[in-house]
């Protein structure tokens, strides 16, 4: 087999490896609690499903314009106006097969050999690989609890070079659940304008926020930063629509046009049926969201509280998304039955085998000191899983 250098450079996802292991154990009859999931455990609301069924019945089952129907683009424009105080024209919008697909189109449209893309860590697993797939270089900027996992201007400055093409921001963040406030965004925007690099702003968790946190899009902070920002959003998380594959991006016309050309030669339009469902999701009743958020909120509080009461574990309180990202590195160096636990992978494997609890090792997100637990699972599972983790960690010994 003679694979391309590009294909060879992509590493298999450690999250998928863990997932495969968890599924194998489950298939073997083990009672596994799965904290690994990256999607809401809620069903897509009925009004959205009905819109899709109607689209099928009406014969809305053919190709649409590549970058989305006018009807859906209009709904997306209205969403940005209402939620983010941003006004866009249709030529500044593209609808893709998921936010991930929009991000990939951006990477293809903007990145090339020699370009540097700054990615604050912990990061969403996909970003560095999308950079590599387009021959550019990821410049990782490690953050931690001291700055609530935000990249501060001082750190960002040390990562800039003449080759800096873009900074990928994700707020609220997967995996940390932390988010940027206006002041932090202003500082970043100032640097982006001064040094003339793009911001790719992944705002997919915008609607899932807690404790009164109010999401702000960096693109809304002024005309100069808006010209340099591509905002990515979608319905997978906010409307429990991960399987439908629809997401969108908004930004400068020339970038959106390039993305649309790329999409026209790769996937063509996102599914016509899904586009009808997306219009309903954006323009129909929104009461589903606060209901889901209040349930996530209950679980979030419980999970973070429990984690912080486990010896050797510490966890910041997330203000968005549905993940807790505790620091567990104080357990490293300990042993179970003589086997050392020295990394997030070791600890995750141990918890899967000894506590029947699946979660994602922090190394997958670029920081080995942490693990990620999703609370997009029932309160009953959360209680059971945390009891097991607490018990398993207490069995580790120092020699
Ligand atoms: C889930 C997720 C996405 C992708 O969403 P899709 O619309 O399903 O492709 C993008 N970014 C982050 C940070 C996510 O967690």
Tab-separated table of C-alpha atoms and ligand atoms in Angstrom:
chain	number	residue	atom	x	y	z
A	1	UNK	CA	0.000	0.000	0.000
A	2	UNK	CA	1.369	3.435	-0.929
A	3	UNK	CA	-0.514	5.914	1.189
A	4	UNK	CA	0.016	9.653	0.918
A	5	UNK	CA	2.322	11.394	3.399
A	6	UNK	CA	-0.769	13.271	4.504
A	7	UNK	CA	-2.661	10.097	5.385
A	8	UNK	CA	0.351	8.697	7.194
A	9	UNK	CA	0.670	11.849	9.307
A	10	UNK	CA	-2.790	11.424	10.842
A	11	UNK	CA	-2.756	9.574	14.130
A	12	UNK	CA	-5.516	7.247	15.229
A	13	UNK	CA	-7.650	8.933	17.850
A	14	UNK	CA	-6.985	7.773	21.430
A	15	UNK	CA	-10.625	8.587	22.157
A	16	UNK	CA	-11.724	6.025	19.609
A	17	UNK	CA	-9.309	3.454	21.010
A	18	UNK	CA	-10.866	3.890	24.458
A	19	UNK	CA	-14.317	3.776	22.974
A	20	UNK	CA	-13.585	0.509	21.163
A	21	UNK	CA	-12.292	-1.004	24.404
A	22	UNK	CA	-15.377	0.146	26.332
A	23	UNK	CA	-17.684	-1.276	23.683
A	24	UNK	CA	-15.829	-4.616	23.661
A	25	UNK	CA	-16.229	-4.871	27.442
A	26	UNK	CA	-19.901	-3.972	27.165
A	27	UNK	CA	-20.407	-6.594	24.461
A	28	UNK	CA	-18.764	-9.120	26.792
A	29	UNK	CA	-21.566	-8.419	29.265
A	30	UNK	CA	-19.779	-5.932	31.576
A	31	UNK	CA	-21.805	-3.138	33.139
A	32	UNK	CA	-19.806	-0.143	31.865
A	33	UNK	CA	-20.569	3.456	32.849
A	34	UNK	CA	-19.685	5.578	29.847
A	35	UNK	CA	-18.353	9.074	30.607
A	36	UNK	CA	-16.714	9.177	27.197
A	37	UNK	CA	-19.663	10.388	25.155
A	38	UNK	CA	-19.453	13.654	23.241
A	39	UNK	CA	-23.105	14.216	22.433
A	40	UNK	CA	-26.302	15.114	24.324
A	41	UNK	CA	-28.219	12.122	25.685
A	42	UNK	CA	-31.450	13.908	24.725
A	43	UNK	CA	-33.547	13.063	21.682
A	44	UNK	CA	-33.929	15.585	18.836
A	45	UNK	CA	-37.139	17.588	19.549
A	46	UNK	CA	-40.271	16.324	17.751
A	47	UNK	CA	-40.988	19.547	15.844
A	48	UNK	CA	-37.572	19.204	14.177
A	49	UNK	CA	-38.175	15.563	13.279
A	50	UNK	CA	-41.574	16.475	11.848
A	51	UNK	CA	-40.010	19.118	9.613
A	52	UNK	CA	-37.693	16.476	8.175
A	53	UNK	CA	-40.540	14.016	7.639
A	54	UNK	CA	-42.501	16.739	5.878
A	55	UNK	CA	-39.501	17.508	3.662
A	56	UNK	CA	-39.435	13.886	2.550
A	57	UNK	CA	-43.206	13.781	1.950
A	58	UNK	CA	-43.010	17.055	-0.021
A	59	UNK	CA	-40.288	15.627	-2.228
A	60	UNK	CA	-37.655	18.048	-0.966
A	61	UNK	CA	-35.075	15.372	-1.713
A	62	UNK	CA	-32.900	16.770	-4.495
A	63	UNK	CA	-29.655	18.750	-4.708
A	64	UNK	CA	-29.826	22.200	-3.169
A	65	UNK	CA	-27.400	25.091	-3.639
A	66	UNK	CA	-23.966	23.878	-2.456
A	67	UNK	CA	-23.674	26.238	0.522
A	68	UNK	CA	-27.262	25.748	1.727
A	69	UNK	CA	-30.746	26.904	0.734
A	70	UNK	CA	-31.669	30.578	0.854
A	71	UNK	CA	-34.283	29.701	3.447
A	72	UNK	CA	-31.700	28.142	5.771
A	73	UNK	CA	-29.106	30.862	5.176
A	74	UNK	CA	-31.757	33.427	6.111
A	75	UNK	CA	-32.437	31.513	9.344
A	76	UNK	CA	-28.704	31.363	10.088
A	77	UNK	CA	-28.322	35.095	9.437
A	78	UNK	CA	-31.194	35.764	11.831
A	79	UNK	CA	-29.546	33.524	14.452
A	80	UNK	CA	-26.297	35.517	14.275
A	81	UNK	CA	-28.211	38.795	14.495
A	82	UNK	CA	-30.289	37.731	17.479
A	83	UNK	CA	-27.724	35.724	19.466
A	84	UNK	CA	-24.446	37.399	18.595
A	85	UNK	CA	-25.284	40.906	17.464
A	86	UNK	CA	-23.616	40.136	14.122
A	87	UNK	CA	-25.039	40.987	10.749
A	88	UNK	CA	-24.101	38.920	7.708
A	89	UNK	CA	-25.144	38.715	4.089
A	90	UNK	CA	-25.900	35.413	2.368
A	91	UNK	CA	-22.490	35.473	0.651
A	92	UNK	CA	-20.923	35.440	4.104
A	93	UNK	CA	-22.635	32.185	5.166
A	94	UNK	CA	-22.002	28.544	4.335
A	95	UNK	CA	-23.949	25.542	5.583
A	96	UNK	CA	-21.936	22.308	5.764
A	97	UNK	CA	-22.370	18.687	6.851
A	98	UNK	CA	-21.637	19.499	10.499
A	99	UNK	CA	-19.538	22.139	12.224
A	100	UNK	CA	-16.585	19.782	11.825
A	101	UNK	CA	-17.068	19.923	8.067
A	102	UNK	CA	-17.190	23.724	8.136
A	103	UNK	CA	-13.942	23.683	10.129
A	104	UNK	CA	-12.388	21.350	7.595
A	105	UNK	CA	-13.426	23.631	4.734
A	106	UNK	CA	-11.834	26.557	6.543
A	107	UNK	CA	-8.615	24.587	7.012
A	108	UNK	CA	-8.529	23.774	3.305
A	109	UNK	CA	-9.364	27.312	2.304
A	110	UNK	CA	-6.810	29.008	4.570
A	111	UNK	CA	-3.945	26.694	5.499
A	112	UNK	CA	-1.007	25.566	3.401
A	113	UNK	CA	2.619	24.551	3.598
A	114	UNK	CA	4.614	26.867	5.857
A	115	UNK	CA	1.587	28.263	7.679
A	116	UNK	CA	1.440	28.165	11.449
A	117	UNK	CA	-1.833	27.746	13.279
A	118	UNK	CA	-1.945	28.501	16.988
A	119	UNK	CA	-4.043	26.088	19.025
A	120	UNK	CA	-4.455	26.628	22.760
A	121	UNK	CA	-4.270	23.351	24.707
A	122	UNK	CA	-6.289	21.607	26.007
A	123	UNK	CA	-7.860	21.518	22.547
A	124	UNK	CA	-10.598	19.661	20.732
A	125	UNK	CA	-8.952	16.539	19.274
A	126	UNK	CA	-9.781	17.390	15.672
A	127	UNK	CA	-8.005	20.751	15.298
A	128	UNK	CA	-4.357	19.630	15.055
A	129	UNK	CA	-5.214	16.870	12.598
A	130	UNK	CA	-7.123	19.241	10.328
A	131	UNK	CA	-4.041	21.475	10.320
A	132	UNK	CA	-1.757	18.544	9.442
A	133	UNK	CA	-4.134	17.364	6.731
A	134	UNK	CA	-3.582	20.693	5.022
A	135	UNK	CA	0.220	20.675	5.282
A	136	UNK	CA	0.379	23.429	7.894
A	137	UNK	CA	1.958	23.317	11.358
A	138	UNK	CA	0.143	23.418	14.699
A	139	UNK	CA	1.708	25.698	17.277
A	140	UNK	CA	0.364	24.456	20.596
A	141	UNK	CA	-0.028	26.981	23.425
A	142	UNK	CA	-0.399	25.124	26.717
A	143	UNK	CA	-2.790	26.669	29.247
A	144	UNK	CA	-3.910	25.435	32.657
A	145	UNK	CA	-6.165	26.158	35.633
A	146	UNK	CA	-4.257	29.297	36.583
A	147	UNK	CA	-5.869	31.161	33.689
A	148	UNK	CA	-9.039	29.008	33.674
A	149	UNK	CA	-7.589	27.399	30.538
A	150	UNK	CA	-7.694	30.670	28.611
A	151	UNK	CA	-4.836	31.778	26.396
A	152	UNK	CA	-3.622	35.121	27.731
A	153	UNK	CA	-2.083	37.804	25.510
A	154	UNK	CA	1.399	37.291	27.020
A	155	UNK	CA	1.374	33.625	26.053
A	156	UNK	CA	-0.174	34.289	22.658
A	157	UNK	CA	2.551	36.819	21.873
A	158	UNK	CA	5.260	34.218	22.454
A	159	UNK	CA	3.625	31.964	19.858
A	160	UNK	CA	3.340	34.539	17.080
A	161	UNK	CA	5.660	34.535	14.100
A	162	UNK	CA	5.748	35.913	10.568
A	163	UNK	CA	4.091	32.645	9.513
A	164	UNK	CA	1.139	32.800	11.916
A	165	UNK	CA	-1.976	32.329	9.842
A	166	UNK	CA	-4.664	31.782	12.422
A	167	UNK	CA	-5.648	31.104	16.015
A	168	UNK	CA	-8.319	28.494	16.711
A	169	UNK	CA	-10.526	29.492	19.626
A	170	UNK	CA	-13.160	27.247	21.170
A	171	UNK	CA	-15.492	28.894	23.650
A	172	UNK	CA	-17.127	27.368	25.626
A	173	UNK	CA	-14.463	24.689	25.400
A	174	UNK	CA	-14.466	20.994	24.808
A	175	UNK	CA	-12.802	19.491	26.895
A	176	UNK	CA	-12.490	22.021	29.761
A	177	UNK	CA	-15.988	23.519	29.866
A	178	UNK	CA	-14.395	26.928	30.488
A	179	UNK	CA	-15.179	29.964	28.351
A	180	UNK	CA	-13.761	33.366	27.408
A	181	UNK	CA	-15.170	36.572	28.866
A	182	UNK	CA	-15.342	39.809	26.918
A	183	UNK	CA	-12.123	41.243	28.307
A	184	UNK	CA	-10.048	38.192	27.349
A	185	UNK	CA	-11.561	38.208	23.872
A	186	UNK	CA	-10.792	41.900	23.444
A	187	UNK	CA	-7.133	41.303	24.271
A	188	UNK	CA	-6.936	38.490	21.711
A	189	UNK	CA	-8.783	40.532	19.086
A	190	UNK	CA	-6.345	43.391	19.532
A	191	UNK	CA	-3.399	41.088	18.799
A	192	UNK	CA	-5.160	39.515	15.807
A	193	UNK	CA	-5.729	42.935	14.269
A	194	UNK	CA	-2.258	44.198	15.083
A	195	UNK	CA	-0.475	41.110	13.719
A	196	UNK	CA	-3.047	40.415	11.032
A	197	UNK	CA	-3.955	36.776	11.613
A	198	UNK	CA	-7.307	35.040	11.396
A	199	UNK	CA	-9.442	33.816	14.261
A	200	UNK	CA	-11.371	30.613	13.743
A	201	UNK	CA	-14.002	30.754	16.447
A	202	UNK	CA	-15.718	27.457	17.250
A	203	UNK	CA	-18.846	28.420	19.200
A	204	UNK	CA	-20.715	25.108	19.025
A	205	UNK	CA	-21.417	25.105	22.800
A	206	UNK	CA	-22.686	28.684	22.867
A	207	UNK	CA	-26.171	27.706	24.075
A	208	UNK	CA	-25.000	25.316	26.762
A	209	UNK	CA	-23.855	27.691	29.512
A	210	UNK	CA	-24.396	27.840	33.275
A	211	UNK	CA	-24.244	30.161	36.271
A	212	UNK	CA	-25.515	33.045	34.147
A	213	UNK	CA	-22.459	32.988	31.878
A	214	UNK	CA	-23.233	34.839	28.692
A	215	UNK	CA	-21.390	33.804	25.526
A	216	UNK	CA	-19.822	36.488	23.345
A	217	UNK	CA	-18.583	35.979	19.802
A	218	UNK	CA	-15.176	37.558	19.223
A	219	UNK	CA	-16.369	38.618	15.755
A	220	UNK	CA	-18.856	41.000	17.389
A	221	UNK	CA	-16.133	43.116	19.029
A	222	UNK	CA	-15.562	45.432	16.088
A	223	UNK	CA	-15.270	45.711	12.327
A	224	UNK	CA	-11.510	45.020	12.223
A	225	UNK	CA	-11.771	41.728	14.108
A	226	UNK	CA	-14.937	40.725	12.265
A	227	UNK	CA	-12.984	40.961	8.989
A	228	UNK	CA	-10.483	38.449	10.340
A	229	UNK	CA	-12.843	35.977	11.972
A	230	UNK	CA	-14.676	32.935	10.709
A	231	UNK	CA	-17.354	31.925	13.210
A	232	UNK	CA	-18.347	28.263	13.300
A	233	UNK	CA	-21.524	27.003	14.901
A	234	UNK	CA	-24.155	24.308	14.430
A	235	UNK	CA	-27.061	22.406	15.878
A	236	UNK	CA	-25.427	19.143	16.994
A	237	UNK	CA	-25.077	20.162	20.614
A	238	UNK	CA	-27.750	22.856	21.053
A	239	UNK	CA	-30.561	20.842	19.458
A	240	UNK	CA	-29.296	17.289	20.061
A	241	UNK	CA	-28.779	16.781	16.316
A	242	UNK	CA	-25.354	15.114	16.107
A	243	UNK	CA	-26.483	12.454	13.642
A	244	UNK	CA	-28.170	14.878	11.236
A	245	UNK	CA	-24.880	16.427	10.125
A	246	UNK	CA	-25.475	20.124	9.820
A	247	UNK	CA	-23.292	23.042	10.856
A	248	UNK	CA	-22.431	26.447	9.466
A	249	UNK	CA	-19.817	29.157	9.245
A	250	UNK	CA	-19.906	32.914	8.767
A	251	UNK	CA	-17.055	35.140	7.708
A	252	UNK	CA	-15.447	37.230	4.999
A	253	UNK	CA	-16.916	36.693	1.521
A	254	UNK	CA	-13.692	35.564	-0.128
A	255	UNK	CA	-13.114	32.863	2.491
A	256	UNK	CA	-16.726	31.673	2.384
A	257	UNK	CA	-16.572	31.560	-1.411
A	258	UNK	CA	-13.407	29.430	-1.322
A	259	UNK	CA	-15.009	27.133	1.246
A	260	UNK	CA	-18.093	26.798	-0.942
A	261	UNK	CA	-15.949	25.898	-3.963
A	262	UNK	CA	-14.151	23.254	-1.906
A	263	UNK	CA	-17.478	21.912	-0.672
A	264	UNK	CA	-18.800	21.847	-4.232
A	265	UNK	CA	-15.960	19.483	-5.179
A	266	UNK	CA	-16.158	17.278	-2.122
A	267	UNK	CA	-19.615	16.772	-0.611
A	268	UNK	CA	-21.910	19.163	-2.506
A	269	UNK	CA	-24.813	20.436	-0.406
A	270	UNK	CA	-25.626	19.192	3.088
A	271	UNK	CA	-28.625	16.844	3.041
A	272	UNK	CA	-31.749	18.596	1.771
A	273	UNK	CA	-33.911	16.932	4.433
A	274	UNK	CA	-31.579	17.988	7.237
A	275	UNK	CA	-31.635	21.556	5.936
A	276	UNK	CA	-35.417	21.669	6.386
A	277	UNK	CA	-34.990	20.285	9.897
A	278	UNK	CA	-32.333	22.921	10.576
A	279	UNK	CA	-34.687	25.739	9.558
A	280	UNK	CA	-37.210	24.427	12.071
A	281	UNK	CA	-34.495	24.075	14.744
A	282	UNK	CA	-33.443	27.707	14.257
A	283	UNK	CA	-36.856	29.312	13.825
A	284	UNK	CA	-39.214	27.033	15.793
A	285	UNK	CA	-39.802	26.930	19.561
A	286	UNK	CA	-36.578	27.027	21.613
A	287	UNK	CA	-37.889	25.832	24.990
A	288	UNK	CA	-36.084	22.511	24.538
A	289	UNK	CA	-32.730	24.225	25.138
A	290	UNK	CA	-33.303	25.664	28.637
A	291	UNK	CA	-34.863	22.357	29.685
A	292	UNK	CA	-31.820	20.408	28.536
A	293	UNK	CA	-29.444	22.989	30.014
A	294	UNK	CA	-31.099	22.852	33.429
A	295	UNK	CA	-30.722	19.074	33.509
A	296	UNK	CA	-27.056	19.351	32.471
A	297	UNK	CA	-26.616	21.997	35.148
A	298	UNK	CA	-27.884	19.647	37.869
A	299	UNK	CA	-25.500	16.929	36.753
A	300	UNK	CA	-22.604	19.369	36.356
A	301	UNK	CA	-22.895	20.556	39.955
A	302	UNK	CA	-23.138	17.044	41.286
A	303	UNK	CA	-20.227	15.731	39.230
A	304	UNK	CA	-17.838	18.593	39.963
A	305	UNK	CA	-18.663	18.482	43.659
A	306	UNK	CA	-18.063	14.748	43.841
A	307	UNK	CA	-14.807	14.970	41.868
A	308	UNK	CA	-13.428	17.669	44.145
A	309	UNK	CA	-14.176	15.487	47.148
A	310	UNK	CA	-12.052	12.633	45.837
A	311	UNK	CA	-8.546	12.665	47.284
A	312	UNK	CA	-5.962	13.680	44.698
A	313	UNK	CA	-8.537	15.027	42.219
A	314	UNK	CA	-9.262	18.700	41.532
A	315	UNK	CA	-11.662	20.165	39.031
A	316	UNK	CA	-12.546	23.705	38.036
A	317	UNK	CA	-16.257	24.425	37.706
A	318	UNK	CA	-17.148	24.487	34.021
A	319	UNK	CA	-19.420	27.268	32.774
A	320	UNK	CA	-20.344	25.618	29.495
A	321	UNK	CA	-20.609	22.425	27.382
A	322	UNK	CA	-21.151	19.088	29.192
A	323	UNK	CA	-17.722	18.003	30.336
A	324	UNK	CA	-15.731	18.020	33.559
A	325	UNK	CA	-11.961	18.113	33.151
A	326	UNK	CA	-10.351	17.169	36.469
A	327	UNK	CA	-6.644	17.139	37.176
A	328	UNK	CA	-5.571	13.669	38.255
A	329	UNK	CA	-1.792	13.799	37.902
A	330	UNK	CA	-1.286	13.523	41.664
A	331	UNK	CA	-2.298	9.857	41.227
A	332	UNK	CA	0.590	9.260	38.845
A	333	UNK	CA	3.462	7.240	40.256
A	334	UNK	CA	1.072	5.135	42.335
A	335	UNK	CA	0.506	1.457	41.699
A	336	UNK	CA	-2.239	-1.117	41.531
A	337	UNK	CA	-1.144	-4.716	42.194
A	338	UNK	CA	2.394	-3.596	41.407
A	339	UNK	CA	1.446	-2.028	38.056
A	340	UNK	CA	2.379	1.644	37.874
A	341	UNK	CA	-0.066	4.366	36.778
A	342	UNK	CA	2.039	7.009	35.075
A	343	UNK	CA	-0.182	8.778	32.581
A	344	UNK	CA	-3.747	9.700	31.683
A	345	UNK	CA	-3.819	6.673	29.385
A	346	UNK	CA	-2.714	4.357	32.210
A	347	UNK	CA	-5.300	5.862	34.551
A	348	UNK	CA	-8.104	5.621	31.984
A	349	UNK	CA	-7.227	1.998	31.256
A	350	UNK	CA	-7.154	1.264	34.986
A	351	UNK	CA	-10.550	2.903	35.564
A	352	UNK	CA	-12.032	1.044	32.640
A	353	UNK	CA	-10.776	-2.320	33.854
A	354	UNK	CA	-11.115	-1.924	37.621
A	355	UNK	CA	-14.037	0.509	37.849
A	356	UNK	CA	-15.910	-0.365	34.652
A	357	UNK	CA	-15.939	3.348	33.867
A	358	UNK	CA	-14.997	4.740	30.461
A	359	UNK	CA	-13.629	8.260	30.072
A	360	UNK	CA	-11.172	10.076	27.830
A	361	UNK	CA	-7.504	10.535	28.789
A	362	UNK	CA	-6.320	14.145	28.794
A	363	UNK	CA	-3.463	13.348	26.430
A	364	UNK	CA	-6.055	13.181	23.632
A	365	UNK	CA	-6.631	16.911	24.217
A	366	UNK	CA	-2.947	17.729	24.573
A	367	UNK	CA	-2.562	17.600	28.375
A	368	UNK	CA	-1.633	14.394	30.137
A	369	UNK	CA	-2.412	15.686	33.632
A	370	UNK	CA	-6.175	15.529	33.157
A	371	UNK	CA	-9.060	13.275	32.189
A	372	UNK	CA	-12.391	14.229	30.592
A	373	UNK	CA	-15.736	13.041	31.902
A	374	UNK	CA	-18.928	13.814	30.029
A	375	UNK	CA	-22.091	14.405	32.043
A	376	UNK	CA	-24.306	13.839	29.021
A	377	UNK	CA	-25.526	10.685	30.732
A	378	UNK	CA	-28.149	9.993	33.386
A	379	UNK	CA	-27.786	11.116	36.995
A	380	UNK	CA	-28.015	7.466	38.004
A	381	UNK	CA	-25.023	6.600	35.795
A	382	UNK	CA	-23.114	9.597	37.075
A	383	UNK	CA	-23.606	8.532	40.691
A	384	UNK	CA	-22.660	4.954	39.956
A	385	UNK	CA	-19.595	5.898	37.898
A	386	UNK	CA	-18.280	8.376	40.459
A	387	UNK	CA	-18.729	5.855	43.309
A	388	UNK	CA	-16.664	3.428	41.297
A	389	UNK	CA	-13.948	5.950	40.444
A	390	UNK	CA	-13.678	7.054	44.068
A	391	UNK	CA	-13.347	3.468	45.198
A	392	UNK	CA	-10.804	2.550	42.498
A	393	UNK	CA	-8.606	5.572	43.207
A	394	UNK	CA	-8.568	4.778	46.934
A	395	UNK	CA	-7.097	1.368	46.094
A	396	UNK	CA	-3.977	2.792	44.467
A	397	UNK	CA	-0.917	2.581	46.668
A	398	UNK	CA	2.358	4.411	46.834
A	399	UNK	CA	4.800	1.543	46.599
B	1	LIG	C1	-19.053	18.359	18.701
B	1	LIG	C2	-18.081	19.403	18.336
B	1	LIG	C3	-17.997	19.912	17.037
B	1	LIG	C4	-18.647	19.277	15.828
B	1	LIG	O1	-19.947	19.304	15.716
B	1	LIG	P1	-20.681	18.731	14.422
B	1	LIG	O2	-21.595	19.840	14.044
B	1	LIG	O3	-21.413	17.512	14.904
B	1	LIG	O4	-19.705	18.421	13.361
B	1	LIG	C5	-17.146	20.972	16.773
B	1	LIG	N1	-16.378	21.489	17.742
B	1	LIG	C6	-16.394	21.004	18.995
B	1	LIG	C7	-15.519	21.629	20.007
B	1	LIG	C8	-17.239	19.937	19.342
B	1	LIG	O5	-17.210	19.441	20.573
